[in-house]
Short mmCIF file of C-alpha atoms and ligand atoms in Angstrom, two decimals:
data_model
loop_
_atom_site.label_atom_id
_atom_site.label_comp_id
_atom_site.label_asym_id
_atom_site.label_seq_id
_atom_site.Cartn_x
_atom_site.Cartn_y
_atom_site.Cartn_z
CA MET A 1 0.00 0.00 0.00
CA LEU A 2 2.81 2.41 0.87
CA ALA A 3 4.45 1.58 -2.47
CA VAL A 4 1.20 2.57 -4.24
CA ILE A 5 1.07 5.87 -2.33
CA TRP A 6 4.72 6.73 -3.10
CA SER A 7 4.31 5.74 -6.77
CA GLY A 8 1.31 8.07 -6.95
CA ALA A 9 3.44 10.90 -5.53
CA LEU A 10 6.07 10.26 -8.19
CA ALA A 11 3.48 10.14 -10.98
CA ALA A 12 1.85 13.37 -9.75
CA THR A 13 5.18 15.22 -9.92
CA LEU A 14 6.56 13.71 -13.16
CA GLY A 15 6.04 16.92 -15.16
CA CYS A 16 7.88 18.86 -12.51
CA TRP A 17 10.90 16.53 -12.56
CA ALA A 18 10.94 16.60 -16.38
CA ASP A 19 11.33 20.41 -16.34
CA LEU A 20 14.16 20.33 -13.79
CA PRO A 21 17.11 20.47 -16.27
CA GLU A 22 15.82 23.73 -17.75
CA ILE A 23 15.60 25.63 -14.45
CA SER A 24 18.04 28.50 -13.94
CA GLY A 25 18.20 31.54 -11.70
CA LEU A 26 16.81 32.01 -8.18
CA GLY A 27 13.31 33.05 -9.33
CA GLU A 28 12.89 29.94 -11.47
CA TRP A 29 14.25 27.68 -8.74
CA LEU A 30 11.80 29.11 -6.22
CA ALA A 31 8.91 28.76 -8.66
CA TRP A 32 9.91 25.16 -9.36
CA ALA A 33 10.19 24.34 -5.65
CA GLY A 34 6.78 25.98 -5.07
CA ARG A 35 5.26 23.93 -7.86
CA LEU A 36 6.71 20.68 -6.45
CA ALA A 37 5.57 21.48 -2.91
CA GLY A 38 2.11 22.45 -4.19
CA LEU A 39 1.72 19.24 -6.20
CA LEU A 40 2.82 17.08 -3.27
CA ALA A 41 0.56 18.97 -0.86
CA GLY A 42 -2.43 18.59 -3.21
CA TYR A 43 -1.69 14.90 -3.65
CA GLY A 44 -1.20 14.55 0.10
CA CYS A 45 -4.66 16.02 0.76
CA ALA A 46 -6.29 13.45 -1.52
CA VAL A 47 -4.34 10.58 0.08
CA LEU A 48 -5.07 11.74 3.64
CA LEU A 49 -8.80 11.90 2.97
CA GLY A 50 -8.66 8.54 1.16
CA LEU A 51 -6.94 6.88 4.13
CA MET A 52 -9.76 8.02 6.41
CA ALA A 53 -12.60 7.14 4.00
CA ARG A 54 -13.12 3.83 5.86
CA VAL A 55 -12.68 1.83 2.66
CA PRO A 56 -13.16 -1.77 3.87
CA VAL A 57 -10.25 -3.22 1.90
CA LEU A 58 -7.91 -0.65 3.50
CA ASP A 59 -9.34 -0.97 7.00
CA ARG A 60 -9.10 -4.75 6.92
CA GLY A 61 -5.89 -5.03 4.92
CA VAL A 62 -3.81 -2.34 6.61
CA GLY A 63 -5.62 -1.94 9.94
CA THR A 64 -7.42 1.13 11.22
CA ASP A 65 -4.78 2.11 13.78
CA ARG A 66 -1.99 1.93 11.22
CA LEU A 67 -4.07 3.99 8.77
CA ALA A 68 -4.59 6.59 11.49
CA ARG A 69 -0.82 6.69 12.13
CA TRP A 70 -0.11 7.15 8.41
CA HIS A 71 -2.79 9.84 8.31
CA ALA A 72 -1.19 11.71 11.22
CA PHE A 73 2.31 11.40 9.74
CA GLY A 74 1.14 12.44 6.24
CA GLY A 75 -0.90 15.28 7.74
CA ARG A 76 2.21 16.90 9.23
CA TRP A 77 3.99 16.72 5.86
CA THR A 78 1.00 17.98 3.90
CA VAL A 79 0.54 21.03 6.12
CA GLY A 80 4.29 21.72 5.94
CA LEU A 81 4.35 21.37 2.15
CA SER A 82 1.32 23.68 1.79
CA VAL A 83 3.12 26.36 3.80
CA LEU A 84 6.34 25.85 1.82
CA HIS A 85 4.37 26.10 -1.42
CA MET A 86 3.09 29.52 -0.37
CA ILE A 87 6.54 30.70 0.77
CA PHE A 88 8.33 29.53 -2.40
CA VAL A 89 5.72 30.96 -4.76
CA MET A 90 5.73 34.31 -2.94
CA GLY A 91 9.53 34.23 -3.05
CA ALA A 92 9.51 33.57 -6.81
CA HIS A 93 7.14 36.50 -7.43
CA SER A 94 9.18 38.76 -5.15
CA VAL A 95 12.41 37.93 -7.01
CA LYS A 96 10.65 38.87 -10.27
CA SER A 97 8.88 42.07 -9.19
CA GLY A 98 9.76 42.92 -5.56
CA LEU A 99 7.85 41.81 -2.43
CA ALA A 100 4.91 44.25 -2.58
CA ALA A 101 4.33 44.13 -6.34
CA GLY A 102 4.93 40.38 -6.38
CA THR A 103 2.32 39.77 -3.64
CA ILE A 104 -0.24 42.04 -5.31
CA GLY A 105 0.48 40.37 -8.65
CA LEU A 106 -0.18 36.99 -7.04
CA ILE A 107 -3.50 38.13 -5.55
CA VAL A 108 -4.84 39.65 -8.74
CA ASP A 109 -3.69 37.06 -11.25
CA GLY A 110 -6.91 35.09 -10.94
CA ARG A 111 -5.55 31.86 -9.48
CA HIS A 112 -8.17 31.54 -6.74
CA ILE A 113 -5.64 32.82 -4.22
CA ALA A 114 -8.31 33.91 -1.72
CA GLU A 115 -9.84 30.43 -1.61
CA ALA A 116 -6.38 28.85 -1.40
CA THR A 117 -5.47 31.14 1.51
CA ILE A 118 -8.65 30.19 3.38
CA GLY A 119 -7.83 26.54 2.73
CA LEU A 120 -4.25 26.99 3.97
CA VAL A 121 -5.33 28.79 7.14
CA LEU A 122 -7.84 26.02 7.93
CA LEU A 123 -5.29 23.31 7.20
CA VAL A 124 -2.69 24.91 9.46
CA GLY A 125 -5.38 25.39 12.14
CA VAL A 126 -6.30 21.70 12.04
CA GLY A 127 -2.58 20.84 12.10
CA VAL A 128 -2.08 22.97 15.21
CA VAL A 129 -5.02 21.48 17.15
CA SER A 130 -3.76 18.02 16.20
CA THR A 131 -0.38 18.49 17.87
CA ARG A 132 -0.19 16.23 20.89
CA ALA A 133 0.17 19.07 23.40
CA ILE A 134 -2.96 20.92 22.23
CA ARG A 135 -5.02 17.83 21.48
CA ARG A 136 -4.54 16.65 25.05
CA LEU A 137 -6.24 19.83 26.29
CA MET A 138 -9.51 19.22 24.47
CA LYS A 139 -12.19 16.55 24.48
CA TYR A 140 -11.78 13.95 21.76
CA GLU A 141 -15.13 14.85 20.17
CA ILE A 142 -14.25 18.55 19.86
CA TRP A 143 -10.95 17.69 18.22
CA HIS A 144 -12.74 15.22 15.95
CA TYR A 145 -15.30 17.77 14.76
CA LEU A 146 -12.64 20.49 14.28
CA HIS A 147 -10.98 17.98 11.98
CA PHE A 148 -13.96 18.24 9.63
CA PHE A 149 -12.61 21.68 8.61
CA THR A 150 -10.10 19.69 6.55
CA TYR A 151 -12.92 18.99 4.08
CA VAL A 152 -13.62 22.73 3.81
CA ALA A 153 -9.89 23.42 3.40
CA VAL A 154 -9.49 20.89 0.61
CA PHE A 155 -12.67 22.03 -1.12
CA ALA A 156 -11.52 25.67 -0.91
CA GLY A 157 -8.07 24.90 -2.31
CA PHE A 158 -9.16 22.63 -5.14
CA SER A 159 -9.92 25.34 -7.73
CA HIS A 160 -6.50 26.87 -6.99
CA GLN A 161 -4.80 23.53 -7.65
CA LEU A 162 -6.22 23.44 -11.17
CA THR A 163 -4.58 26.79 -12.00
CA GLY A 164 -1.02 25.38 -11.59
CA PRO A 165 1.23 24.94 -14.64
CA ASP A 166 0.64 21.19 -14.67
CA PHE A 167 -3.14 21.38 -14.98
CA ALA A 168 -4.13 24.83 -16.25
CA GLY A 169 -3.95 23.80 -19.91
CA GLY A 170 -6.28 20.81 -19.53
CA GLY A 171 -5.00 17.47 -20.88
CA VAL A 172 -4.49 14.02 -19.35
CA ALA A 173 -2.74 15.23 -16.19
CA ARG A 174 -5.66 17.49 -15.25
CA ALA A 175 -8.20 14.74 -16.05
CA LEU A 176 -6.30 12.27 -13.84
CA TRP A 177 -6.04 14.81 -11.01
CA VAL A 178 -9.76 15.53 -11.11
CA THR A 179 -10.49 11.78 -11.26
CA LEU A 180 -8.34 11.24 -8.14
CA TYR A 181 -10.31 13.84 -6.20
CA ILE A 182 -13.71 12.63 -7.46
CA THR A 183 -12.81 9.04 -6.51
CA VAL A 184 -11.85 10.11 -3.00
CA ALA A 185 -15.02 12.21 -2.67
CA ILE A 186 -17.20 9.27 -3.75
CA ALA A 187 -15.38 6.92 -1.34
CA LEU A 188 -15.92 9.35 1.54
CA LEU A 189 -19.57 9.90 0.72
CA TRP A 190 -20.25 6.21 0.30
CA TRP A 191 -18.34 4.67 3.19
CA ARG A 192 -18.38 7.45 5.77
CA PHE A 193 -21.88 8.80 5.27
CA LEU A 194 -24.24 6.66 3.17
CA THR A 195 -23.17 3.18 4.31
CA PRO A 196 -23.74 3.91 8.03
CA VAL A 197 -27.21 5.29 7.28
CA ARG A 198 -28.08 2.34 5.03
CA ARG A 199 -26.83 -0.11 7.69
CA ALA A 200 -28.72 1.66 10.48
CA LEU A 201 -31.98 1.35 8.55
CA ARG A 202 -31.37 -2.29 7.68
CA HIS A 203 -30.12 -3.65 11.01
CA ARG A 204 -32.11 -1.48 13.44
CA LEU A 205 -29.79 -2.19 16.36
CA ARG A 206 -31.02 -1.73 19.93
CA ILE A 207 -29.57 -2.29 23.36
CA GLU A 208 -30.99 -5.53 24.66
CA GLU A 209 -29.28 -5.73 28.03
CA ILE A 210 -26.41 -4.22 30.00
CA GLN A 211 -24.51 -6.39 32.46
CA TRP A 212 -21.92 -5.17 34.95
CA GLU A 213 -18.83 -7.38 34.73
CA SER A 214 -16.96 -5.44 37.45
CA PRO A 215 -17.42 -2.07 39.24
CA SER A 216 -15.97 -0.32 36.16
CA ILE A 217 -16.67 -2.62 33.22
CA VAL A 218 -19.97 -3.40 31.49
CA SER A 219 -21.00 -5.76 28.72
CA VAL A 220 -23.63 -4.40 26.35
CA TYR A 221 -25.77 -6.85 24.39
CA LEU A 222 -27.32 -5.53 21.19
CA SER A 223 -30.05 -7.09 19.10
CA GLY A 224 -31.11 -6.27 15.55
CA SER A 225 -32.11 -7.61 12.15
CA TYR A 226 -29.93 -9.46 9.65
CA LEU A 227 -26.89 -9.31 11.97
CA GLU A 228 -25.18 -12.06 9.96
CA GLU A 229 -25.01 -9.64 7.00
CA LEU A 230 -22.72 -7.30 8.95
CA GLY A 231 -19.84 -9.66 8.14
CA ALA A 232 -18.11 -8.92 11.45
CA GLU A 233 -15.11 -11.15 12.07
CA PRO A 234 -13.74 -12.02 15.51
CA GLY A 235 -11.19 -9.35 16.51
CA GLN A 236 -12.95 -6.48 14.75
CA PHE A 237 -14.59 -3.36 16.14
CA PHE A 238 -17.38 -0.95 15.25
CA ARG A 239 -17.84 2.75 15.90
CA TRP A 240 -20.98 2.90 18.01
CA ARG A 241 -23.38 5.81 17.98
CA PHE A 242 -25.97 5.53 20.73
CA LEU A 243 -29.09 7.52 19.87
CA ALA A 244 -29.65 8.90 23.35
CA PRO A 245 -29.63 12.52 24.54
CA GLY A 246 -26.08 13.91 24.55
CA MET A 247 -24.64 10.85 22.84
CA TRP A 248 -25.97 10.79 19.28
CA TRP A 249 -23.26 13.11 17.93
CA THR A 250 -20.31 10.92 18.89
CA ALA A 251 -19.31 7.48 17.59
CA ASN A 252 -16.77 5.66 19.77
CA PRO A 253 -14.84 2.54 18.84
CA TYR A 254 -15.49 -0.65 20.82
CA SER A 255 -14.51 -4.19 19.81
CA LEU A 256 -16.86 -7.14 19.77
CA SER A 257 -16.25 -9.23 22.87
CA ALA A 258 -18.19 -12.24 21.61
CA PRO A 259 -18.36 -13.63 18.08
CA ALA A 260 -21.16 -11.93 16.13
CA ASN A 261 -24.18 -14.17 15.66
CA PRO A 262 -27.72 -13.75 14.26
CA LYS A 263 -29.15 -13.17 17.77
CA PHE A 264 -26.85 -10.54 19.29
CA LEU A 265 -23.66 -8.50 19.23
CA ARG A 266 -21.75 -7.84 22.42
CA ILE A 267 -19.21 -5.22 23.44
CA THR A 268 -17.40 -4.97 26.77
CA VAL A 269 -16.59 -1.45 27.86
CA ARG A 270 -14.46 0.05 30.57
CA THR A 271 -15.96 3.24 31.98
CA VAL A 272 -13.17 5.77 31.64
CA GLY A 273 -14.81 9.02 30.52
CA ASP A 274 -18.05 10.77 29.56
CA HIS A 275 -19.05 8.46 26.71
CA SER A 276 -18.31 5.14 28.35
CA ARG A 277 -19.90 6.22 31.66
CA ALA A 278 -23.05 7.42 29.90
CA LEU A 279 -23.12 4.20 27.92
CA ALA A 280 -23.19 2.12 31.08
CA ARG A 281 -26.34 4.00 32.19
CA LEU A 282 -28.32 3.55 28.95
CA ARG A 283 -31.62 1.72 29.00
CA PRO A 284 -32.57 -1.39 27.04
CA GLY A 285 -34.37 -0.37 23.86
CA THR A 286 -31.99 2.53 23.06
CA ARG A 287 -31.41 2.68 19.29
CA VAL A 288 -27.82 2.29 18.10
CA CYS A 289 -25.99 2.90 14.80
CA ALA A 290 -22.85 0.85 14.21
CA GLU A 291 -20.24 1.86 11.64
CA GLY A 292 -18.03 -1.00 10.62
CA PRO A 293 -16.83 -3.65 10.99
CA TYR A 294 -13.27 -2.30 11.01
CA GLY A 295 -9.87 -3.60 12.01
CA ALA A 296 -7.28 -6.09 10.84
CA LEU A 297 -6.77 -8.05 14.07
CA THR A 298 -8.44 -11.10 12.54
CA ALA A 299 -7.75 -14.73 11.69
CA ALA A 300 -6.52 -13.59 8.26
CA ARG A 301 -3.27 -12.45 9.92
CA ARG A 302 -2.44 -15.89 11.31
CA SER A 303 0.41 -17.72 9.59
CA ARG A 304 1.37 -20.29 12.26
CA ARG A 305 -0.48 -23.10 14.00
CA ARG A 306 0.61 -21.81 17.40
CA VAL A 307 -0.82 -18.52 18.53
CA LEU A 308 -0.13 -16.39 21.60
CA LEU A 309 -2.74 -13.79 22.58
CA ILE A 310 -1.65 -10.98 24.96
CA GLY A 311 -4.43 -8.79 26.34
CA GLY A 312 -4.06 -5.78 28.63
CA GLY A 313 -7.11 -4.70 30.65
CA VAL A 314 -10.24 -4.35 28.55
CA GLY A 315 -8.06 -5.18 25.53
CA ILE A 316 -9.24 -8.69 26.32
CA SER A 317 -12.47 -7.92 24.38
CA PRO A 318 -11.35 -8.75 20.83
CA LEU A 319 -8.96 -11.44 22.11
CA ARG A 320 -11.85 -13.22 23.83
CA THR A 321 -13.52 -13.73 20.40
CA LEU A 322 -10.25 -14.79 18.80
CA PHE A 323 -9.57 -17.19 21.69
CA GLU A 324 -12.85 -18.92 20.92
CA THR A 325 -12.56 -18.99 17.14
CA LEU A 326 -8.93 -18.99 15.95
CA PRO A 327 -7.84 -22.41 14.75
CA GLY A 328 -4.60 -23.90 16.11
CA GLN A 329 -2.92 -24.22 19.48
CA LEU A 330 -3.63 -21.18 21.66
CA THR A 331 -2.05 -19.55 24.71
CA LEU A 332 -3.67 -16.50 26.29
CA VAL A 333 -1.92 -14.05 28.61
CA TYR A 334 -4.41 -11.68 30.24
CA MET A 335 -2.81 -8.82 32.18
CA VAL A 336 -4.73 -6.50 34.48
CA ARG A 337 -3.82 -3.81 36.99
CA ARG A 338 -6.32 -4.80 39.66
CA ASP A 339 -8.20 -7.96 40.50
CA GLU A 340 -11.53 -6.32 39.74
CA ASP A 341 -10.43 -5.60 36.15
CA LEU A 342 -10.26 -9.30 35.42
CA VAL A 343 -13.50 -9.83 33.46
CA LEU A 344 -15.02 -12.57 31.32
CA ARG A 345 -12.94 -15.08 33.28
CA ASP A 346 -15.63 -17.77 33.40
CA GLU A 347 -16.01 -17.66 29.63
CA LEU A 348 -12.27 -17.79 29.08
CA ASP A 349 -11.91 -20.79 31.40
CA VAL A 350 -14.70 -22.68 29.62
CA ILE A 351 -13.13 -21.98 26.21
CA ALA A 352 -9.67 -22.96 27.48
CA ALA A 353 -10.97 -26.27 28.84
CA ARG A 354 -12.90 -27.04 25.65
CA ARG A 355 -9.96 -26.22 23.38
CA ASN A 356 -7.24 -27.57 25.61
CA ALA A 357 -5.68 -24.12 25.50
CA THR A 358 -3.60 -22.37 28.17
CA VAL A 359 -4.54 -19.16 30.02
CA HIS A 360 -2.25 -17.12 32.26
CA TYR A 361 -3.97 -14.45 34.37
CA THR A 362 -1.59 -11.88 35.73
CA LEU A 363 -1.76 -8.82 37.93
CA ASP A 364 0.63 -5.97 37.13
CA GLU A 365 1.51 -5.69 40.80
CA THR A 366 2.72 -9.27 41.08
CA ARG A 367 4.57 -9.02 37.75
CA SER A 368 4.16 -12.78 37.35
CA VAL A 369 4.57 -12.30 33.58
CA PRO A 370 6.99 -9.43 33.06
CA LEU A 371 6.76 -7.95 29.59
CA THR A 372 10.35 -8.74 28.74
CA GLY A 373 11.81 -11.06 26.14
CA ARG A 374 13.04 -13.41 28.85
CA GLY A 375 9.74 -13.31 30.77
CA LEU A 376 7.70 -14.19 27.72
CA ARG A 377 10.14 -16.92 26.62
CA ALA A 378 9.91 -18.49 30.08
CA LEU A 379 6.14 -18.58 29.75
CA VAL A 380 6.00 -19.80 26.16
CA PRO A 381 9.25 -21.67 25.42
CA ASP A 382 8.75 -21.99 21.63
CA LEU A 383 7.74 -18.33 21.40
CA THR A 384 9.41 -17.71 18.04
CA GLU A 385 7.16 -20.36 16.47
CA HIS A 386 4.04 -18.34 17.31
CA ASP A 387 1.90 -15.68 15.75
CA VAL A 388 1.22 -13.13 18.47
CA TYR A 389 -1.93 -11.01 18.77
CA ILE A 390 -1.70 -8.07 21.19
CA CYS A 391 -4.48 -5.74 22.31
CA GLY A 392 -4.63 -3.10 25.03
CA PRO A 393 -3.57 0.42 25.92
CA GLY A 394 -0.66 2.11 24.11
CA GLY A 395 2.03 1.63 26.78
CA MET A 396 1.27 -2.05 27.21
CA THR A 397 1.13 -2.84 23.46
CA ARG A 398 4.44 -1.04 22.86
CA ALA A 399 6.12 -2.89 25.75
CA ALA A 400 4.78 -6.24 24.54
CA ARG A 401 5.86 -5.61 20.97
CA SER A 402 9.42 -4.69 21.87
CA ALA A 403 9.71 -7.62 24.33
CA LEU A 404 8.60 -9.97 21.54
CA ARG A 405 11.04 -8.46 19.06
CA ARG A 406 13.85 -8.90 21.61
CA ALA A 407 12.75 -12.50 22.08
CA GLY A 408 13.20 -13.07 18.35
CA VAL A 409 9.59 -13.01 17.09
CA PRO A 410 9.61 -11.50 13.58
CA ALA A 411 7.67 -8.23 13.21
CA ARG A 412 5.41 -9.73 10.53
CA ARG A 413 4.05 -12.22 13.08
CA ILE A 414 3.15 -9.60 15.69
CA HIS A 415 -0.39 -8.27 15.18
CA VAL A 416 -1.46 -5.32 17.31
CA GLU A 417 -4.68 -3.43 18.04
CA CYS A 418 -4.05 -0.41 20.19
CA PHE A 419 -6.95 1.17 22.12
CA ASP A 420 -5.31 4.62 22.07
CA PHE A 421 -5.64 6.77 18.98
C1 FAD B 501 -9.95 0.22 17.75
C2 FAD B 501 -10.38 0.49 19.16
C3 FAD B 501 -11.14 -0.46 19.83
C4 FAD B 501 -11.54 -0.21 21.14
N1 FAD B 501 -12.26 -1.18 21.80
C5 FAD B 501 -12.59 -0.97 23.08
C6 FAD B 501 -13.33 -1.97 23.83
O1 FAD B 501 -13.66 -3.03 23.31
N2 FAD B 501 -13.64 -1.69 25.11
C7 FAD B 501 -13.28 -0.51 25.71
O2 FAD B 501 -13.61 -0.31 26.88
N3 FAD B 501 -12.58 0.44 25.05
C8 FAD B 501 -12.25 0.25 23.76
N4 FAD B 501 -11.56 1.22 23.09
C9 FAD B 501 -11.24 2.46 23.77
C10 FAD B 501 -12.49 3.34 23.78
O3 FAD B 501 -12.85 3.67 22.45
C11 FAD B 501 -12.27 4.62 24.56
O4 FAD B 501 -11.91 4.28 25.87
C12 FAD B 501 -13.55 5.40 24.63
O5 FAD B 501 -13.88 5.90 23.36
C13 FAD B 501 -13.36 6.52 25.65
O6 FAD B 501 -14.38 7.48 25.52
P1 FAD B 501 -14.89 8.27 26.79
O7 FAD B 501 -15.68 9.45 26.33
O8 FAD B 501 -15.54 7.37 27.74
O9 FAD B 501 -13.58 8.77 27.51
P2 FAD B 501 -12.73 10.07 27.23
O10 FAD B 501 -12.10 10.44 28.53
O11 FAD B 501 -13.50 11.11 26.51
O12 FAD B 501 -11.64 9.49 26.26
C14 FAD B 501 -10.54 8.78 26.72
C15 FAD B 501 -9.64 8.58 25.51
O13 FAD B 501 -10.28 7.69 24.57
C16 FAD B 501 -10.04 8.13 23.26
N5 FAD B 501 -11.32 8.38 22.57
C17 FAD B 501 -12.40 9.00 23.05
N6 FAD B 501 -13.39 9.03 22.16
C18 FAD B 501 -12.90 8.40 21.05
C19 FAD B 501 -13.41 8.11 19.78
N7 FAD B 501 -14.64 8.46 19.41
N8 FAD B 501 -12.62 7.47 18.90
C20 FAD B 501 -11.37 7.12 19.23
N9 FAD B 501 -10.82 7.35 20.43
C21 FAD B 501 -11.57 7.99 21.32
C22 FAD B 501 -9.23 9.39 23.31
O14 FAD B 501 -7.87 9.09 23.05
C23 FAD B 501 -9.40 9.87 24.72
O15 FAD B 501 -8.28 10.53 25.17
C24 FAD B 501 -11.17 0.99 21.78
C25 FAD B 501 -10.43 1.95 21.10
C26 FAD B 501 -10.03 1.70 19.82
C27 FAD B 501 -9.22 2.73 19.12
#
């Protein structure tokens, strides 16, 4: 997938590279650099939106968390390139006619500069609120909805893009560029907006029952029509929108904690903040929209007969479904901070007995299974012969991954779902 994205970047800038030998003088160099930065920024915008369009083949093939990481990484570059584009182009005009005349010339030359400037300001604004330090200060939902200004930014800048030297004269390059943007727009409209509505009308999900598993963890059972058509695989998650006062405008990700079946879906949720606490108080009968299924932590990743599952806290949810359904010889390590966080234990024990699988329950405090290469090798002697599925909070998944790498497990056999975005 990354090869496709980089090839696209090369193709988008081919014309630019072809003109390189003829460039001379500072003004021409600046104009060329501005053109390259502009093309890459425009291409970056299309790719960034495409990565977040929730295209099933991407979400399942690459994994939603990895897509989000690529999106964040690409976002930083795209914002930077957009700013550089503006600086280089202004520089080129200033070299030609002086700063003031050059700037005025830029504004009046009919290249949709006003729209492009609005787009740039919005893009930079979204970039700023997405920096870790600022994002931490605001609620996830506010940050999420501010992010929607990216659509406005891209829409505002699009007409400006078509005025560049590569596209202004029409031709194949312009047609391909427009096709790229139309394809991304259709993908967004279809998978982010129309599919959830269509699914909501077809499946008519409702809360059937809420069960407390511990003082801070609930399991929510949902019923609905044609649930088998959802195609949810063990290990996957949905974004759940509960149609209750104060909750309908946010869709939070929760994994299925039991294999999907025609009668019900189940999620198991730790109450950590506003959404999850409100969710635990909802009444049976509440209507629910589910976007998904998403995620690549599925049986398709397995390449070995032996599988180790490592769950941290409520990260046990998707692993519980995989523990029941993955073929092969299974070992489960379930790590929790406190005794009361240990949930679904009865189910796990029944599955382990039925499958002749091994389960290790461990409290952080006792450190009975330290997340080190040696600790994991002591627990699972033929560790390097395993596929390993990991799910939990960021710190735990990172520690587990590096311990496994140190123990000699190849990266391609470590499959991670991280509950932090
Ligand atoms: C792929 C995935 C699967 C998950 N599965 C489960 C699960 O099965 N059980 C479970 O208990 N938790 C799960 N989580 C974590 C869960 O989504 C968050 O704990 C929950 O959204 C917190 O919302 P809140 O309002 O209660 O808490 P807040 O205090 O508002 O949020 C706590 C943190 O959760 C994250 N978060 C909040 N809202 C969202 C959102 N809409 N989308 C993404 N991240 C958000 C933010 O990083 C935030 O800092 C999963 C997360 C991901 C990414």
